[in-house]
């Protein structure tokens, strides 16, 4: 069964389609936009790319942080010019979150903005990266430092793409689904995976509609991310994003408990939800908590001091200036495990339906 989820943003509104085979809706979307040409940038084999219904240039891409650069954006825009792409045509991305990010930014900049349609092929990109209009590339100084808000004209989350996804890549997306339990979408875990994707997107669509530019409630989407990002960096990205978010979610529960914001049973619920998805729940044994604290101070949410999205009596909210000694104590109390075991747990747990 396919689900259509509207992202309501006035004249920038669009639909996200979720389900098996929804990529074949692409030609209809392109027709609806009135585009006469398309450039498809794909990190997947050509047969994964559906017909656009118009003359099309297919450009190969590669998922991965190494390609998320301004020079890739420049190369893409150069190809758009050579193909004769106009402002009323369309760019299509097909791939994981790094591909939707970089192609989205190229579309935002080309001719000061051309329509873009995303075909996310990883679970992480389907439940998070491709929806909401955040586009960015990295600089040598850090991740996602140059970007723009550029909403797609449609997002087609074809769940058939997930059937060949490596198990660990699937887990990467499950980390983002798990954190939805604490930011407004409890009870997802027993649903079939396509319904979990649709529910996660519905949650995100509502949040983005309220706060497109990430100045308020959109912070909620960063539940578990403060420690998660720090763990990704501290392990040299040996931990994947969703794995870091999973551990960060367990930590966020413990920190909220230590601050008296939630009771022990809710703290335990964080562990239970993350565990349900077979995701890691312990800190890597050889990561120094002081390094994590230093890294968390640099988090985008911490204007001053340490900031976390934390559960509380009124639900999750951004809490700033959290005392460093509490953070350090809660980190010290976290269980520890070898990095290899944490990653192993992520590759051998049960696969969702
Ligand atoms: N990935 C978080 C956001 O879209 O705001």
JSON list of C-alpha atoms in Angstrom, two decimals, residues 137-275:
[
{"chain": "A", "resi": 137, "resn": "UNK", "atom": "CA", "xyz": [28.00, 20.28, 1.39]},
{"chain": "A", "resi": 138, "resn": "UNK", "atom": "CA", "xyz": [31.04, 19.96, 3.62]},
{"chain": "A", "resi": 139, "resn": "UNK", "atom": "CA", "xyz": [34.07, 22.22, 3.94]},
{"chain": "A", "resi": 140, "resn": "UNK", "atom": "CA", "xyz": [37.48, 20.97, 5.13]},
{"chain": "A", "resi": 141, "resn": "UNK", "atom": "CA", "xyz": [36.57, 22.68, 8.44]},
{"chain": "A", "resi": 142, "resn": "UNK", "atom": "CA", "xyz": [33.43, 20.60, 9.03]},
{"chain": "A", "resi": 143, "resn": "UNK", "atom": "CA", "xyz": [30.28, 18.86, 7.84]},
{"chain": "A", "resi": 144, "resn": "UNK", "atom": "CA", "xyz": [27.32, 20.66, 6.22]},
{"chain": "A", "resi": 145, "resn": "UNK", "atom": "CA", "xyz": [28.86, 24.11, 6.65]},
{"chain": "A", "resi": 146, "resn": "UNK", "atom": "CA", "xyz": [27.57, 25.46, 3.33]},
{"chain": "A", "resi": 147, "resn": "UNK", "atom": "CA", "xyz": [23.96, 24.90, 2.36]},
{"chain": "A", "resi": 148, "resn": "UNK", "atom": "CA", "xyz": [20.52, 26.26, 1.68]},
{"chain": "A", "resi": 149, "resn": "UNK", "atom": "CA", "xyz": [16.91, 25.50, 2.44]},
{"chain": "A", "resi": 150, "resn": "UNK", "atom": "CA", "xyz": [15.52, 24.31, -0.88]},
{"chain": "A", "resi": 151, "resn": "UNK", "atom": "CA", "xyz": [12.32, 22.31, -0.75]},
{"chain": "A", "resi": 152, "resn": "UNK", "atom": "CA", "xyz": [11.91, 19.51, -3.30]},
{"chain": "A", "resi": 153, "resn": "UNK", "atom": "CA", "xyz": [8.87, 19.40, -5.57]},
{"chain": "A", "resi": 154, "resn": "UNK", "atom": "CA", "xyz": [8.25, 15.78, -4.57]},
{"chain": "A", "resi": 155, "resn": "UNK", "atom": "CA", "xyz": [9.97, 12.96, -2.69]},
{"chain": "A", "resi": 156, "resn": "UNK", "atom": "CA", "xyz": [9.40, 9.38, -3.87]},
{"chain": "A", "resi": 157, "resn": "UNK", "atom": "CA", "xyz": [10.39, 6.92, -1.12]},
{"chain": "A", "resi": 158, "resn": "UNK", "atom": "CA", "xyz": [10.25, 3.66, -3.02]},
{"chain": "A", "resi": 159, "resn": "UNK", "atom": "CA", "xyz": [10.49, 0.89, -0.44]},
{"chain": "A", "resi": 160, "resn": "UNK", "atom": "CA", "xyz": [11.55, -1.57, -3.17]},
{"chain": "A", "resi": 161, "resn": "UNK", "atom": "CA", "xyz": [14.91, 0.23, -3.10]},
{"chain": "A", "resi": 162, "resn": "UNK", "atom": "CA", "xyz": [15.43, -1.04, 0.45]},
{"chain": "A", "resi": 163, "resn": "UNK", "atom": "CA", "xyz": [15.27, -4.74, -0.43]},
{"chain": "A", "resi": 164, "resn": "UNK", "atom": "CA", "xyz": [18.96, -4.85, -1.37]},
{"chain": "A", "resi": 165, "resn": "UNK", "atom": "CA", "xyz": [20.16, -2.47, 1.32]},
{"chain": "A", "resi": 166, "resn": "UNK", "atom": "CA", "xyz": [22.97, -3.97, 3.45]},
{"chain": "A", "resi": 167, "resn": "UNK", "atom": "CA", "xyz": [21.78, -4.80, 6.94]},
{"chain": "A", "resi": 168, "resn": "UNK", "atom": "CA", "xyz": [24.04, -2.21, 8.54]},
{"chain": "A", "resi": 169, "resn": "UNK", "atom": "CA", "xyz": [22.74, 0.50, 6.22]},
{"chain": "A", "resi": 170, "resn": "UNK", "atom": "CA", "xyz": [19.21, -0.45, 7.25]},
{"chain": "A", "resi": 171, "resn": "UNK", "atom": "CA", "xyz": [20.23, -0.07, 10.90]},
{"chain": "A", "resi": 172, "resn": "UNK", "atom": "CA", "xyz": [21.56, 3.37, 10.07]},
{"chain": "A", "resi": 173, "resn": "UNK", "atom": "CA", "xyz": [18.03, 4.48, 9.22]},
{"chain": "A", "resi": 174, "resn": "UNK", "atom": "CA", "xyz": [16.46, 2.66, 12.14]},
{"chain": "A", "resi": 175, "resn": "UNK", "atom": "CA", "xyz": [18.35, 4.94, 14.54]},
{"chain": "A", "resi": 176, "resn": "UNK", "atom": "CA", "xyz": [16.35, 7.88, 13.17]},
{"chain": "A", "resi": 177, "resn": "UNK", "atom": "CA", "xyz": [13.09, 5.91, 13.36]},
{"chain": "A", "resi": 178, "resn": "UNK", "atom": "CA", "xyz": [13.80, 4.88, 16.99]},
{"chain": "A", "resi": 179, "resn": "UNK", "atom": "CA", "xyz": [14.16, 8.49, 18.15]},
{"chain": "A", "resi": 180, "resn": "UNK", "atom": "CA", "xyz": [10.69, 9.30, 16.73]},
{"chain": "A", "resi": 181, "resn": "UNK", "atom": "CA", "xyz": [9.24, 7.43, 19.73]},
{"chain": "A", "resi": 182, "resn": "UNK", "atom": "CA", "xyz": [10.30, 10.31, 21.97]},
{"chain": "A", "resi": 183, "resn": "UNK", "atom": "CA", "xyz": [9.43, 13.28, 19.77]},
{"chain": "A", "resi": 184, "resn": "UNK", "atom": "CA", "xyz": [5.81, 12.64, 18.95]},
{"chain": "A", "resi": 185, "resn": "UNK", "atom": "CA", "xyz": [5.43, 9.26, 17.26]},
{"chain": "A", "resi": 186, "resn": "UNK", "atom": "CA", "xyz": [5.36, 6.55, 19.94]},
{"chain": "A", "resi": 187, "resn": "UNK", "atom": "CA", "xyz": [4.27, 3.04, 19.12]},
{"chain": "A", "resi": 188, "resn": "UNK", "atom": "CA", "xyz": [5.91, 2.73, 15.71]},
{"chain": "A", "resi": 189, "resn": "UNK", "atom": "CA", "xyz": [8.10, -0.18, 16.58]},
{"chain": "A", "resi": 190, "resn": "UNK", "atom": "CA", "xyz": [5.52, -2.93, 16.05]},
{"chain": "A", "resi": 191, "resn": "UNK", "atom": "CA", "xyz": [4.43, -1.67, 12.62]},
{"chain": "A", "resi": 192, "resn": "UNK", "atom": "CA", "xyz": [5.74, -3.09, 9.33]},
{"chain": "A", "resi": 193, "resn": "UNK", "atom": "CA", "xyz": [8.74, -1.11, 8.08]},
{"chain": "A", "resi": 194, "resn": "UNK", "atom": "CA", "xyz": [6.91, 0.80, 5.27]},
{"chain": "A", "resi": 195, "resn": "UNK", "atom": "CA", "xyz": [4.42, 2.04, 7.87]},
{"chain": "A", "resi": 196, "resn": "UNK", "atom": "CA", "xyz": [7.25, 3.07, 10.18]},
{"chain": "A", "resi": 197, "resn": "UNK", "atom": "CA", "xyz": [8.77, 5.03, 7.29]},
{"chain": "A", "resi": 198, "resn": "UNK", "atom": "CA", "xyz": [5.43, 6.71, 6.52]},
{"chain": "A", "resi": 199, "resn": "UNK", "atom": "CA", "xyz": [4.88, 7.56, 10.20]},
{"chain": "A", "resi": 200, "resn": "UNK", "atom": "CA", "xyz": [8.41, 8.98, 10.57]},
{"chain": "A", "resi": 201, "resn": "UNK", "atom": "CA", "xyz": [7.92, 11.13, 7.45]},
{"chain": "A", "resi": 202, "resn": "UNK", "atom": "CA", "xyz": [4.49, 12.27, 8.69]},
{"chain": "A", "resi": 203, "resn": "UNK", "atom": "CA", "xyz": [6.06, 13.35, 11.98]},
{"chain": "A", "resi": 204, "resn": "UNK", "atom": "CA", "xyz": [8.84, 15.22, 10.17]},
{"chain": "A", "resi": 205, "resn": "UNK", "atom": "CA", "xyz": [6.41, 16.81, 7.70]},
{"chain": "A", "resi": 206, "resn": "UNK", "atom": "CA", "xyz": [4.40, 18.27, 10.59]},
{"chain": "A", "resi": 207, "resn": "UNK", "atom": "CA", "xyz": [7.50, 19.62, 12.32]},
{"chain": "A", "resi": 208, "resn": "UNK", "atom": "CA", "xyz": [8.92, 21.13, 9.11]},
{"chain": "A", "resi": 209, "resn": "UNK", "atom": "CA", "xyz": [5.55, 22.74, 8.31]},
{"chain": "A", "resi": 210, "resn": "UNK", "atom": "CA", "xyz": [5.74, 24.47, 11.68]},
{"chain": "A", "resi": 211, "resn": "UNK", "atom": "CA", "xyz": [9.40, 25.47, 11.54]},
{"chain": "A", "resi": 212, "resn": "UNK", "atom": "CA", "xyz": [10.86, 25.25, 8.04]},
{"chain": "A", "resi": 213, "resn": "UNK", "atom": "CA", "xyz": [13.98, 27.28, 8.87]},
{"chain": "A", "resi": 214, "resn": "UNK", "atom": "CA", "xyz": [14.99, 25.38, 11.99]},
{"chain": "A", "resi": 215, "resn": "UNK", "atom": "CA", "xyz": [14.60, 28.19, 14.49]},
{"chain": "A", "resi": 216, "resn": "UNK", "atom": "CA", "xyz": [12.40, 26.37, 17.00]},
{"chain": "A", "resi": 217, "resn": "UNK", "atom": "CA", "xyz": [10.51, 23.13, 17.10]},
{"chain": "A", "resi": 218, "resn": "UNK", "atom": "CA", "xyz": [12.61, 21.57, 14.29]},
{"chain": "A", "resi": 219, "resn": "UNK", "atom": "CA", "xyz": [15.32, 21.09, 16.94]},
{"chain": "A", "resi": 220, "resn": "UNK", "atom": "CA", "xyz": [13.24, 18.11, 18.09]},
{"chain": "A", "resi": 221, "resn": "UNK", "atom": "CA", "xyz": [14.49, 16.17, 15.07]},
{"chain": "A", "resi": 222, "resn": "UNK", "atom": "CA", "xyz": [17.92, 16.31, 16.69]},
{"chain": "A", "resi": 223, "resn": "UNK", "atom": "CA", "xyz": [16.83, 14.06, 19.56]},
{"chain": "A", "resi": 224, "resn": "UNK", "atom": "CA", "xyz": [19.83, 11.89, 20.46]},
{"chain": "A", "resi": 225, "resn": "UNK", "atom": "CA", "xyz": [22.00, 13.80, 17.96]},
{"chain": "A", "resi": 226, "resn": "UNK", "atom": "CA", "xyz": [24.19, 15.88, 20.30]},
{"chain": "A", "resi": 227, "resn": "UNK", "atom": "CA", "xyz": [26.03, 12.85, 21.62]},
{"chain": "A", "resi": 228, "resn": "UNK", "atom": "CA", "xyz": [25.40, 11.00, 18.35]},
{"chain": "A", "resi": 229, "resn": "UNK", "atom": "CA", "xyz": [27.36, 13.53, 16.29]},
{"chain": "A", "resi": 230, "resn": "UNK", "atom": "CA", "xyz": [30.14, 13.62, 18.90]},
{"chain": "A", "resi": 231, "resn": "UNK", "atom": "CA", "xyz": [30.40, 9.82, 18.75]},
{"chain": "A", "resi": 232, "resn": "UNK", "atom": "CA", "xyz": [30.56, 9.78, 14.96]},
{"chain": "A", "resi": 233, "resn": "UNK", "atom": "CA", "xyz": [33.45, 12.25, 15.07]},
{"chain": "A", "resi": 234, "resn": "UNK", "atom": "CA", "xyz": [35.24, 10.65, 18.04]},
{"chain": "A", "resi": 235, "resn": "UNK", "atom": "CA", "xyz": [35.20, 7.23, 16.34]},
{"chain": "A", "resi": 236, "resn": "UNK", "atom": "CA", "xyz": [36.37, 8.64, 13.01]},
{"chain": "A", "resi": 237, "resn": "UNK", "atom": "CA", "xyz": [32.93, 7.74, 11.59]},
{"chain": "A", "resi": 238, "resn": "UNK", "atom": "CA", "xyz": [33.40, 4.05, 12.45]},
{"chain": "A", "resi": 239, "resn": "UNK", "atom": "CA", "xyz": [29.99, 4.45, 14.10]},
{"chain": "A", "resi": 240, "resn": "UNK", "atom": "CA", "xyz": [27.37, 5.29, 11.50]},
{"chain": "A", "resi": 241, "resn": "UNK", "atom": "CA", "xyz": [25.03, 8.25, 12.01]},
{"chain": "A", "resi": 242, "resn": "UNK", "atom": "CA", "xyz": [22.03, 6.16, 13.08]},
{"chain": "A", "resi": 243, "resn": "UNK", "atom": "CA", "xyz": [24.18, 4.12, 15.47]},
{"chain": "A", "resi": 244, "resn": "UNK", "atom": "CA", "xyz": [25.46, 7.30, 17.12]},
{"chain": "A", "resi": 245, "resn": "UNK", "atom": "CA", "xyz": [21.90, 8.62, 17.35]},
{"chain": "A", "resi": 246, "resn": "UNK", "atom": "CA", "xyz": [20.80, 5.33, 18.96]},
{"chain": "A", "resi": 247, "resn": "UNK", "atom": "CA", "xyz": [23.44, 5.59, 21.70]},
{"chain": "A", "resi": 248, "resn": "UNK", "atom": "CA", "xyz": [22.69, 9.31, 21.98]},
{"chain": "A", "resi": 249, "resn": "UNK", "atom": "CA", "xyz": [19.01, 8.50, 22.52]},
{"chain": "A", "resi": 250, "resn": "UNK", "atom": "CA", "xyz": [19.81, 6.15, 25.41]},
{"chain": "A", "resi": 251, "resn": "UNK", "atom": "CA", "xyz": [22.06, 8.86, 26.83]},
{"chain": "A", "resi": 252, "resn": "UNK", "atom": "CA", "xyz": [19.39, 11.55, 26.38]},
{"chain": "A", "resi": 253, "resn": "UNK", "atom": "CA", "xyz": [17.02, 9.40, 28.47]},
{"chain": "A", "resi": 254, "resn": "UNK", "atom": "CA", "xyz": [19.60, 8.98, 31.22]},
{"chain": "A", "resi": 255, "resn": "UNK", "atom": "CA", "xyz": [20.46, 12.70, 31.19]},
{"chain": "A", "resi": 256, "resn": "UNK", "atom": "CA", "xyz": [16.78, 13.70, 31.37]},
{"chain": "A", "resi": 257, "resn": "UNK", "atom": "CA", "xyz": [16.45, 11.30, 34.32]},
{"chain": "A", "resi": 258, "resn": "UNK", "atom": "CA", "xyz": [19.52, 12.76, 36.07]},
{"chain": "A", "resi": 259, "resn": "UNK", "atom": "CA", "xyz": [18.06, 16.25, 35.65]},
{"chain": "A", "resi": 260, "resn": "UNK", "atom": "CA", "xyz": [14.79, 15.12, 37.23]},
{"chain": "A", "resi": 261, "resn": "UNK", "atom": "CA", "xyz": [12.84, 15.74, 34.01]},
{"chain": "A", "resi": 262, "resn": "UNK", "atom": "CA", "xyz": [11.55, 12.15, 33.70]},
{"chain": "A", "resi": 263, "resn": "UNK", "atom": "CA", "xyz": [11.20, 9.13, 35.97]},
{"chain": "A", "resi": 264, "resn": "UNK", "atom": "CA", "xyz": [13.16, 5.88, 35.87]},
{"chain": "A", "resi": 265, "resn": "UNK", "atom": "CA", "xyz": [10.56, 3.98, 33.87]},
{"chain": "A", "resi": 266, "resn": "UNK", "atom": "CA", "xyz": [10.76, 6.55, 31.06]},
{"chain": "A", "resi": 267, "resn": "UNK", "atom": "CA", "xyz": [14.58, 6.39, 31.23]},
{"chain": "A", "resi": 268, "resn": "UNK", "atom": "CA", "xyz": [14.31, 2.61, 30.84]},
{"chain": "A", "resi": 269, "resn": "UNK", "atom": "CA", "xyz": [11.92, 3.08, 27.91]},
{"chain": "A", "resi": 270, "resn": "UNK", "atom": "CA", "xyz": [14.75, 4.78, 25.99]},
{"chain": "A", "resi": 271, "resn": "UNK", "atom": "CA", "xyz": [16.91, 1.69, 26.40]},
{"chain": "A", "resi": 272, "resn": "UNK", "atom": "CA", "xyz": [14.02, -0.65, 25.54]},
{"chain": "A", "resi": 273, "resn": "UNK", "atom": "CA", "xyz": [13.11, 1.20, 22.32]},
{"chain": "A", "resi": 274, "resn": "UNK", "atom": "CA", "xyz": [16.70, 1.38, 21.05]},
{"chain": "A", "resi": 275, "resn": "UNK", "atom": "CA", "xyz": [17.29, -2.25, 21.99]}
]
